[in-house]
Amino acid sequence: MQKAHSGDTSWMLMSTALVVMMTTPGLAMFYGGLAQAPNVLSTVMQSFSIMCIVSFLWFAMGYSFAFAEGSVIVGNSSKFWLAHMDGHRVKDDSEKLFMVYQMTFAVISAAIICGSFAERMRFSAMLVFVAIWHLLVYCPVAHWAWGPGGFLHAAGCLDFAGGDVVHVSAGVTGLVASMLVGKRRSLSLGQELTPHNALLVFLGASLLWVGWFGFNAGSSFAADDVAINAMAATQMSGACGGLTWMIVEWVYAKKPSVVGIVSGSISGLVVVTPSCGYIDQTGAVCIGALGGLACFFSIQLKHVLGYDDALDAFGMHGIGGVLGCILTGFFANKHVSGKEEINGAFYGKPSQIYIQLYGVVVISVYCAVMTFLILKPLDLTLGIGIRCSPEEESQGLDISQHGESLIVDASLLGSPKVVPPLLSALVMVLLVLLVR
């Protein structure tokens, strides 16, 4: 195995850890604060369990489907269980480090979806759905945009850090899933439920912002000028998104809120994701401001159209991702990217807009259709359906799905289940024998 470049490797190791932090605790805390009090632990549990199941599937099969040589649609099985990886390179980093870094993107993509159907989907159904979605939706989409021979990459579709692959795919999936699962029974048309803990939302958003530097700047795969530019663009866009949301909310609601400004910053970070390595500071300011403005109004669509995007996964990630990918076609600058072919309409290549639209439409349609084809049969084959019963939903998913709660006296939850001592002893003996 060749020795990796120490500076680039150190940067990618840190970036990987930063993106892991985005899912847990970042997104888990952000969603947990937005959720209603009886459903906080179930929301956190979704993010953490997704971290576990998607990581395993990525090691076992997902990475090979996404990044192994194959067709223009999907990779082959040559890298199942991380086979045939020694000695290969992605820039100056080992392929195994690249694999782990890309795993974090797969994890957070699946976790984002849960914000759309929060507080009403069965935990077991969520796990099955996420596992199938990861293999049949995320991995092919990642191959299209980033994998060797992927048709979107070959067509010139630009996605520096996951506007299409992460945000559009997760947002559109969340929209379709929320419509199939149905509205929360406690929610009436036009009603906006107050987040149970704004401080938790603030802390989660702050961790997400810090993690986004690994998400965006890390996608350079080197400690170089591209990473520096991506980091600067990320900071500027997040700041302008937050400022724009705060100002608009101040005008409309007469008071700026903590949840509002952090939501605006997240919107700005989402929108700059596909372009951060290709744009200058002017582009970052414009993209961040447009992202905050667009996402502020897009989350109101659910009240008009009647779907229940509980934690605004579609309103922020879906709409933000689509807008960001399209704006990349305007603001991409060959003088920033250092590549003649990476250029947008404002710098002499108007055709890039149509290429970006092509990528958005293809991924959106595929994710919508596949989500329906996965969830609808699941609803019919699981016997009890993918949605919690009215009683379970009224009780809260913390208690009904996990037997624990932040707000209920522990004595009301019943005695915890204890593993029989004989079974514990038997398991320990088997483990000792296996080790020997």
Short mmCIF file of C-alpha atoms in Angstrom, two decimals:
data_model
loop_
_atom_site.label_atom_id
_atom_site.label_comp_id
_atom_site.label_asym_id
_atom_site.label_seq_id
_atom_site.Cartn_x
_atom_site.Cartn_y
_atom_site.Cartn_z
CA MET A 1 0.00 0.00 0.00
CA GLN A 2 1.38 3.39 -0.98
CA LYS A 3 1.91 6.09 1.59
CA ALA A 4 -0.72 8.85 1.42
CA HIS A 5 0.09 12.55 1.41
CA SER A 6 0.01 13.44 5.12
CA GLY A 7 -1.53 16.91 4.76
CA ASP A 8 -4.36 15.83 2.50
CA THR A 9 -4.98 12.70 4.55
CA SER A 10 -5.18 14.68 7.78
CA TRP A 11 -7.68 17.07 6.22
CA MET A 12 -9.84 14.25 4.92
CA LEU A 13 -9.76 12.43 8.27
CA MET A 14 -10.96 15.61 9.98
CA SER A 15 -13.58 16.26 7.30
CA THR A 16 -14.92 12.74 7.72
CA ALA A 17 -15.29 13.23 11.47
CA LEU A 18 -17.02 16.58 10.89
CA VAL A 19 -19.62 15.06 8.57
CA VAL A 20 -20.25 12.22 11.04
CA MET A 21 -20.98 14.93 13.61
CA MET A 22 -23.56 16.43 11.26
CA THR A 23 -25.85 13.40 11.64
CA THR A 24 -25.22 12.63 15.28
CA PRO A 25 -25.50 14.79 17.22
CA GLY A 26 -26.12 17.68 14.76
CA LEU A 27 -29.17 16.65 12.75
CA ALA A 28 -30.49 14.52 15.62
CA MET A 29 -30.52 17.55 17.94
CA PHE A 30 -31.91 19.86 15.24
CA TYR A 31 -34.79 17.52 14.46
CA GLY A 32 -35.23 16.61 18.13
CA GLY A 33 -35.71 20.26 19.05
CA LEU A 34 -38.22 20.81 16.24
CA ALA A 35 -40.27 17.73 17.20
CA GLN A 36 -43.05 17.68 19.77
CA ALA A 37 -42.05 16.62 23.28
CA PRO A 38 -43.58 13.09 23.18
CA ASN A 39 -41.56 12.28 20.04
CA VAL A 40 -38.10 13.67 20.77
CA LEU A 41 -36.37 10.39 21.58
CA SER A 42 -37.92 8.62 18.59
CA THR A 43 -36.60 11.38 16.33
CA VAL A 44 -33.11 11.08 17.81
CA MET A 45 -33.32 7.29 17.61
CA GLN A 46 -34.05 7.47 13.89
CA SER A 47 -30.87 9.43 13.18
CA PHE A 48 -28.68 7.21 15.33
CA SER A 49 -30.07 3.92 14.03
CA ILE A 50 -29.67 5.16 10.45
CA MET A 51 -26.02 5.87 11.20
CA CYS A 52 -25.64 2.21 12.17
CA ILE A 53 -27.62 0.49 9.42
CA VAL A 54 -26.41 2.64 6.51
CA SER A 55 -22.78 2.35 7.63
CA PHE A 56 -23.05 -1.45 7.56
CA LEU A 57 -24.80 -1.52 4.19
CA TRP A 58 -22.27 0.91 2.72
CA PHE A 59 -19.35 -1.30 3.75
CA ALA A 60 -21.12 -4.46 2.58
CA MET A 61 -22.53 -3.38 -0.79
CA GLY A 62 -23.35 0.32 -1.09
CA TYR A 63 -19.87 1.63 -1.82
CA SER A 64 -19.44 -0.89 -4.62
CA PHE A 65 -22.79 0.03 -6.17
CA ALA A 66 -21.88 3.73 -6.03
CA PHE A 67 -18.19 3.84 -6.91
CA ALA A 68 -17.06 0.58 -8.49
CA GLU A 69 -16.60 0.37 -12.24
CA GLY A 70 -19.84 -0.73 -13.84
CA SER A 71 -22.41 0.71 -16.19
CA VAL A 72 -23.55 4.31 -16.59
CA ILE A 73 -26.34 3.49 -14.10
CA VAL A 74 -24.72 1.62 -11.22
CA GLY A 75 -21.43 0.08 -10.14
CA ASN A 76 -20.75 -3.64 -10.02
CA SER A 77 -20.10 -6.06 -7.15
CA SER A 78 -16.29 -5.99 -7.36
CA LYS A 79 -15.91 -3.99 -4.15
CA PHE A 80 -18.45 -5.83 -2.00
CA TRP A 81 -17.19 -5.97 1.57
CA LEU A 82 -14.46 -3.50 0.54
CA ALA A 83 -12.62 -5.97 -1.68
CA HIS A 84 -9.89 -4.87 -4.14
CA MET A 85 -9.18 -1.53 -2.48
CA ASP A 86 -5.49 -1.72 -1.43
CA GLY A 87 -3.15 0.62 -3.26
CA HIS A 88 -5.80 2.59 -5.11
CA ARG A 89 -5.95 6.35 -4.94
CA VAL A 90 -8.44 9.21 -4.97
CA LYS A 91 -6.19 12.22 -5.46
CA ASP A 92 -3.58 11.78 -2.70
CA ASP A 93 -5.84 9.89 -0.29
CA SER A 94 -6.33 6.17 0.10
CA GLU A 95 -9.49 4.72 -1.40
CA LYS A 96 -10.53 3.38 1.98
CA LEU A 97 -10.50 6.91 3.41
CA PHE A 98 -12.51 8.09 0.41
CA MET A 99 -14.95 5.25 1.07
CA VAL A 100 -15.46 6.23 4.72
CA TYR A 101 -15.88 9.89 3.78
CA GLN A 102 -18.52 9.04 1.19
CA MET A 103 -20.25 6.82 3.74
CA THR A 104 -21.00 9.88 5.85
CA PHE A 105 -22.88 11.41 2.92
CA ALA A 106 -24.96 8.27 2.52
CA VAL A 107 -25.79 8.34 6.23
CA ILE A 108 -26.94 11.94 6.44
CA SER A 109 -28.94 11.65 3.20
CA ALA A 110 -31.08 8.92 4.73
CA ALA A 111 -31.35 10.75 8.06
CA ILE A 112 -32.62 13.94 6.40
CA ILE A 113 -35.62 12.06 4.98
CA CYS A 114 -36.95 11.25 8.45
CA GLY A 115 -37.79 14.90 9.02
CA SER A 116 -40.67 14.62 6.55
CA PHE A 117 -42.52 11.70 8.17
CA ALA A 118 -41.48 12.39 11.78
CA GLU A 119 -43.90 11.61 14.61
CA ARG A 120 -46.00 9.03 12.76
CA MET A 121 -44.04 6.25 11.00
CA ARG A 122 -43.34 2.95 12.72
CA PHE A 123 -39.71 2.50 13.67
CA SER A 124 -39.53 -0.97 12.10
CA ALA A 125 -40.99 0.31 8.83
CA MET A 126 -38.53 3.20 8.81
CA LEU A 127 -35.56 0.84 9.14
CA VAL A 128 -36.71 -1.40 6.29
CA PHE A 129 -37.45 1.59 4.07
CA VAL A 130 -34.10 3.26 4.71
CA ALA A 131 -32.17 0.05 3.99
CA ILE A 132 -33.92 -0.49 0.66
CA TRP A 133 -33.78 3.20 -0.26
CA HIS A 134 -30.06 3.35 0.40
CA LEU A 135 -29.29 0.47 -1.97
CA LEU A 136 -31.84 1.17 -4.70
CA VAL A 137 -31.94 4.97 -4.70
CA TYR A 138 -28.96 6.65 -3.04
CA CYS A 139 -26.23 4.38 -4.42
CA PRO A 140 -27.34 4.61 -8.08
CA VAL A 141 -27.81 8.39 -7.82
CA ALA A 142 -24.32 8.76 -6.31
CA HIS A 143 -22.94 6.69 -9.18
CA TRP A 144 -24.71 8.86 -11.78
CA ALA A 145 -23.21 12.07 -10.43
CA TRP A 146 -19.86 11.01 -8.94
CA GLY A 147 -19.09 7.42 -9.90
CA PRO A 148 -16.82 6.24 -12.72
CA GLY A 149 -18.83 6.35 -15.93
CA GLY A 150 -21.95 7.86 -14.35
CA PHE A 151 -24.13 9.41 -17.04
CA LEU A 152 -24.81 12.71 -15.23
CA HIS A 153 -21.11 13.21 -14.62
CA ALA A 154 -20.41 12.43 -18.26
CA ALA A 155 -23.07 14.94 -19.32
CA GLY A 156 -21.26 17.69 -17.38
CA CYS A 157 -23.75 18.05 -14.51
CA LEU A 158 -22.01 19.90 -11.67
CA ASP A 159 -22.50 18.82 -8.07
CA PHE A 160 -19.47 19.65 -5.97
CA ALA A 161 -20.64 18.35 -2.60
CA GLY A 162 -24.12 16.84 -2.87
CA GLY A 163 -26.81 19.28 -3.94
CA ASP A 164 -28.32 16.65 -6.22
CA VAL A 165 -27.02 13.48 -4.60
CA VAL A 166 -27.86 14.40 -1.00
CA HIS A 167 -30.35 17.26 -0.79
CA VAL A 168 -32.53 16.79 -3.86
CA SER A 169 -32.71 13.01 -3.42
CA ALA A 170 -33.50 13.23 0.31
CA GLY A 171 -35.91 16.15 -0.05
CA VAL A 172 -37.97 14.66 -2.87
CA THR A 173 -38.00 11.28 -1.12
CA GLY A 174 -39.21 12.98 2.04
CA LEU A 175 -42.03 14.74 0.20
CA VAL A 176 -43.34 11.52 -1.37
CA ALA A 177 -42.94 9.62 1.89
CA SER A 178 -44.83 12.26 3.88
CA MET A 179 -47.72 12.10 1.40
CA LEU A 180 -47.86 8.29 1.47
CA VAL A 181 -47.70 8.09 5.27
CA GLY A 182 -50.26 10.86 5.65
CA LYS A 183 -50.65 13.85 7.92
CA ARG A 184 -50.24 13.73 11.67
CA ARG A 185 -53.65 13.20 13.24
CA SER A 186 -53.12 16.06 15.68
CA LEU A 187 -52.46 18.54 12.87
CA SER A 188 -55.13 20.67 11.23
CA LEU A 189 -54.73 22.44 7.87
CA GLY A 190 -52.59 25.55 8.18
CA GLN A 191 -51.49 24.74 11.73
CA GLU A 192 -47.81 25.20 12.62
CA LEU A 193 -46.74 23.26 15.71
CA THR A 194 -44.27 25.07 17.95
CA PRO A 195 -40.87 23.34 18.36
CA HIS A 196 -40.60 21.89 21.83
CA ASN A 197 -37.05 23.16 22.45
CA ALA A 198 -35.60 26.09 20.49
CA LEU A 199 -32.27 25.80 22.31
CA LEU A 200 -31.85 22.23 21.05
CA VAL A 201 -32.62 23.46 17.53
CA PHE A 202 -29.96 26.16 17.91
CA LEU A 203 -27.34 23.71 19.19
CA GLY A 204 -28.09 21.20 16.45
CA ALA A 205 -27.93 23.86 13.74
CA SER A 206 -24.62 25.15 15.12
CA LEU A 207 -23.10 21.67 14.94
CA LEU A 208 -24.47 21.27 11.42
CA TRP A 209 -22.85 24.54 10.34
CA VAL A 210 -19.44 23.49 11.68
CA GLY A 211 -19.83 20.05 10.14
CA TRP A 212 -20.71 21.61 6.79
CA PHE A 213 -17.10 22.73 6.39
CA GLY A 214 -16.13 19.07 6.25
CA PHE A 215 -19.09 18.35 3.99
CA ASN A 216 -18.31 21.08 1.44
CA ALA A 217 -14.61 21.88 1.74
CA GLY A 218 -13.81 18.21 2.29
CA SER A 219 -15.28 17.43 -1.12
CA SER A 220 -12.10 18.87 -2.63
CA PHE A 221 -10.39 15.70 -1.31
CA ALA A 222 -7.26 17.73 -0.68
CA ALA A 223 -6.01 20.55 1.55
CA ASP A 224 -5.76 22.98 -1.37
CA ASP A 225 -7.08 26.27 -2.75
CA VAL A 226 -10.33 24.62 -3.86
CA ALA A 227 -11.02 23.54 -0.27
CA ILE A 228 -10.25 27.03 1.01
CA ASN A 229 -12.61 28.60 -1.52
CA ALA A 230 -15.33 26.07 -0.71
CA MET A 231 -14.99 26.84 3.00
CA ALA A 232 -15.22 30.60 2.43
CA ALA A 233 -18.25 30.20 0.15
CA THR A 234 -19.91 27.93 2.70
CA GLN A 235 -19.49 30.45 5.51
CA MET A 236 -20.69 33.37 3.41
CA SER A 237 -23.75 31.57 2.07
CA GLY A 238 -24.79 30.29 5.50
CA ALA A 239 -24.48 33.79 6.94
CA CYS A 240 -26.46 35.43 4.13
CA GLY A 241 -29.14 32.75 4.30
CA GLY A 242 -29.61 33.39 8.01
CA LEU A 243 -29.69 37.17 7.59
CA THR A 244 -32.21 37.00 4.76
CA TRP A 245 -34.56 34.68 6.66
CA MET A 246 -34.31 36.87 9.77
CA ILE A 247 -35.17 40.04 7.85
CA VAL A 248 -38.10 38.48 5.99
CA GLU A 249 -39.47 36.94 9.18
CA TRP A 250 -39.06 40.28 10.96
CA VAL A 251 -41.16 41.95 8.28
CA TYR A 252 -43.88 39.27 8.16
CA ALA A 253 -44.07 38.11 11.78
CA LYS A 254 -42.86 41.38 13.38
CA LYS A 255 -40.32 39.43 15.48
CA PRO A 256 -37.19 37.52 14.44
CA SER A 257 -36.91 34.06 16.02
CA VAL A 258 -34.02 31.79 16.94
CA VAL A 259 -35.55 28.90 15.00
CA GLY A 260 -36.00 31.23 12.03
CA ILE A 261 -32.44 32.52 11.75
CA VAL A 262 -30.87 29.08 12.19
CA SER A 263 -33.28 27.65 9.60
CA GLY A 264 -32.20 30.38 7.21
CA SER A 265 -28.56 29.55 7.76
CA ILE A 266 -29.20 25.85 7.12
CA SER A 267 -31.03 26.86 3.93
CA GLY A 268 -28.05 28.92 2.80
CA LEU A 269 -25.72 26.01 3.50
CA VAL A 270 -27.94 23.62 1.55
CA VAL A 271 -28.17 25.89 -1.48
CA VAL A 272 -24.41 26.48 -1.73
CA THR A 273 -23.55 22.78 -1.46
CA PRO A 274 -23.48 21.95 -5.20
CA SER A 275 -21.53 25.08 -6.17
CA CYS A 276 -19.19 25.89 -3.27
CA GLY A 277 -16.06 24.73 -5.11
CA TYR A 278 -16.93 26.62 -8.28
CA ILE A 279 -18.06 30.10 -7.19
CA ASP A 280 -16.51 33.33 -5.91
CA GLN A 281 -17.63 35.40 -2.93
CA THR A 282 -20.21 37.34 -4.96
CA GLY A 283 -21.83 34.11 -6.05
CA ALA A 284 -21.83 32.83 -2.47
CA VAL A 285 -23.60 35.97 -1.20
CA CYS A 286 -26.25 35.83 -3.93
CA ILE A 287 -26.82 32.10 -3.58
CA GLY A 288 -27.11 32.29 0.21
CA ALA A 289 -29.56 35.20 0.12
CA LEU A 290 -31.70 33.57 -2.57
CA GLY A 291 -31.65 30.32 -0.63
CA GLY A 292 -32.85 31.91 2.59
CA LEU A 293 -35.61 33.75 0.73
CA ALA A 294 -36.77 30.75 -1.30
CA CYS A 295 -36.79 28.31 1.61
CA PHE A 296 -38.65 30.76 3.88
CA PHE A 297 -41.57 30.77 1.47
CA SER A 298 -41.26 27.16 0.30
CA ILE A 299 -41.95 25.73 3.75
CA GLN A 300 -45.31 27.51 3.61
CA LEU A 301 -46.32 25.34 0.63
CA LYS A 302 -47.33 22.50 2.94
CA HIS A 303 -50.07 24.68 4.42
CA VAL A 304 -51.39 25.53 0.96
CA LEU A 305 -51.09 22.09 -0.63
CA GLY A 306 -52.02 20.09 2.46
CA TYR A 307 -49.06 17.72 2.86
CA ASP A 308 -47.34 17.30 6.23
CA ASP A 309 -43.59 17.83 5.85
CA ALA A 310 -43.23 17.69 9.62
CA LEU A 311 -39.72 19.10 10.08
CA ASP A 312 -39.43 20.77 6.66
CA ALA A 313 -37.01 18.31 5.07
CA PHE A 314 -38.50 18.96 1.63
CA GLY A 315 -38.98 22.69 2.15
CA MET A 316 -35.33 23.22 3.10
CA HIS A 317 -33.38 20.37 1.53
CA GLY A 318 -35.54 19.55 -1.48
CA ILE A 319 -36.28 23.10 -2.60
CA GLY A 320 -32.87 24.32 -1.44
CA GLY A 321 -31.09 21.53 -3.30
CA VAL A 322 -33.01 22.15 -6.52
CA LEU A 323 -32.38 25.90 -6.35
CA GLY A 324 -28.71 25.39 -5.56
CA CYS A 325 -28.17 23.04 -8.48
CA ILE A 326 -29.84 25.45 -10.90
CA LEU A 327 -27.93 28.46 -9.55
CA THR A 328 -24.70 26.52 -10.05
CA GLY A 329 -25.48 26.74 -13.76
CA PHE A 330 -25.40 30.54 -13.44
CA PHE A 331 -22.58 31.20 -10.97
CA ALA A 332 -19.97 28.48 -11.70
CA ASN A 333 -16.74 30.25 -12.63
CA LYS A 334 -13.84 28.64 -14.50
CA HIS A 335 -11.42 31.05 -12.84
CA VAL A 336 -12.38 29.63 -9.45
CA SER A 337 -12.63 25.99 -10.47
CA GLY A 338 -9.47 26.12 -12.56
CA LYS A 339 -11.17 24.04 -15.26
CA GLU A 340 -12.33 25.47 -18.57
CA GLU A 341 -15.36 23.18 -18.78
CA ILE A 342 -16.68 24.22 -15.35
CA ASN A 343 -18.35 27.50 -16.19
CA GLY A 344 -21.82 29.00 -15.79
CA ALA A 345 -24.12 31.30 -17.73
CA PHE A 346 -22.78 34.47 -16.11
CA TYR A 347 -19.28 33.61 -17.32
CA GLY A 348 -20.00 32.51 -20.88
CA LYS A 349 -21.63 29.08 -20.77
CA PRO A 350 -25.46 29.38 -20.72
CA SER A 351 -25.86 25.72 -21.71
CA GLN A 352 -24.79 24.76 -18.18
CA ILE A 353 -28.23 25.83 -16.91
CA TYR A 354 -29.92 23.18 -19.04
CA ILE A 355 -27.44 20.53 -17.95
CA GLN A 356 -28.18 21.36 -14.32
CA LEU A 357 -31.93 21.22 -14.94
CA TYR A 358 -31.48 17.84 -16.61
CA GLY A 359 -29.76 16.48 -13.52
CA VAL A 360 -32.40 17.86 -11.16
CA VAL A 361 -35.31 16.46 -13.18
CA VAL A 362 -33.79 13.00 -13.63
CA ILE A 363 -32.92 12.60 -9.95
CA SER A 364 -36.22 14.06 -8.72
CA VAL A 365 -38.33 11.79 -10.92
CA TYR A 366 -36.29 8.70 -10.07
CA CYS A 367 -36.41 9.36 -6.32
CA ALA A 368 -40.14 10.07 -6.37
CA VAL A 369 -41.01 6.95 -8.35
CA MET A 370 -38.71 4.65 -6.39
CA THR A 371 -39.93 5.97 -3.04
CA PHE A 372 -43.49 5.16 -4.05
CA LEU A 373 -42.48 1.70 -5.31
CA ILE A 374 -40.68 0.95 -2.04
CA LEU A 375 -43.15 2.36 0.48
CA LYS A 376 -46.44 1.27 -1.06
CA PRO A 377 -45.63 -2.47 -1.05
CA LEU A 378 -44.12 -2.12 2.43
CA ASP A 379 -47.39 -0.68 3.67
CA LEU A 380 -49.22 -3.72 2.31
CA THR A 381 -46.74 -6.44 3.29
CA LEU A 382 -45.76 -5.48 6.83
CA GLY A 383 -49.21 -6.49 8.02
CA ILE A 384 -49.69 -3.61 10.43
CA GLY A 385 -48.74 -0.91 7.92
CA ILE A 386 -45.98 1.66 7.93
CA ARG A 387 -47.86 4.13 10.11
CA CYS A 388 -48.44 4.07 13.85
CA SER A 389 -51.95 3.45 15.10
CA PRO A 390 -54.02 6.41 16.38
CA GLU A 391 -53.42 5.24 19.95
CA GLU A 392 -49.65 4.98 19.45
CA GLU A 393 -49.48 8.36 17.78
CA SER A 394 -51.55 9.97 20.53
CA GLN A 395 -49.38 8.40 23.20
CA GLY A 396 -46.23 9.59 21.48
CA LEU A 397 -43.65 7.55 19.61
CA ASP A 398 -41.14 7.75 22.44
CA ILE A 399 -43.31 5.50 24.58
CA SER A 400 -45.18 3.51 21.93
CA GLN A 401 -42.11 2.65 19.82
CA HIS A 402 -39.26 2.72 22.32
CA GLY A 403 -40.71 2.44 25.82
CA GLU A 404 -39.00 5.54 27.16
CA SER A 405 -39.80 9.21 27.47
CA LEU A 406 -38.38 12.58 28.43
CA ILE A 407 -41.63 13.83 29.90
CA VAL A 408 -43.35 10.83 31.53
CA ASP A 409 -42.65 9.48 35.00
CA ALA A 410 -40.45 6.40 34.61
CA SER A 411 -42.72 4.45 36.96
CA LEU A 412 -45.50 4.68 34.36
CA LEU A 413 -43.39 2.93 31.71
CA GLY A 414 -43.35 -0.42 33.47
CA SER A 415 -40.38 -2.52 34.50
CA PRO A 416 -37.54 -2.83 32.01
CA LYS A 417 -37.09 -6.20 30.33
CA VAL A 418 -34.17 -8.13 31.86
CA VAL A 419 -32.18 -10.74 29.95
CA PRO A 420 -32.36 -14.12 31.77
CA PRO A 421 -29.05 -14.88 33.57
CA LEU A 422 -28.79 -18.32 31.93
CA LEU A 423 -29.04 -16.78 28.45
CA SER A 424 -26.42 -14.18 29.34
CA ALA A 425 -24.05 -16.89 30.55
CA LEU A 426 -24.62 -18.96 27.40
CA VAL A 427 -23.83 -16.00 25.15
CA MET A 428 -20.62 -15.28 27.06
CA VAL A 429 -19.49 -18.91 26.76
CA LEU A 430 -20.12 -18.86 23.00
CA LEU A 431 -18.14 -15.65 22.63
CA VAL A 432 -15.19 -17.12 24.54
CA LEU A 433 -15.25 -20.23 22.34
CA LEU A 434 -15.34 -18.11 19.19
CA VAL A 435 -12.38 -16.03 20.34
CA ARG A 436 -10.35 -19.13 21.14
#
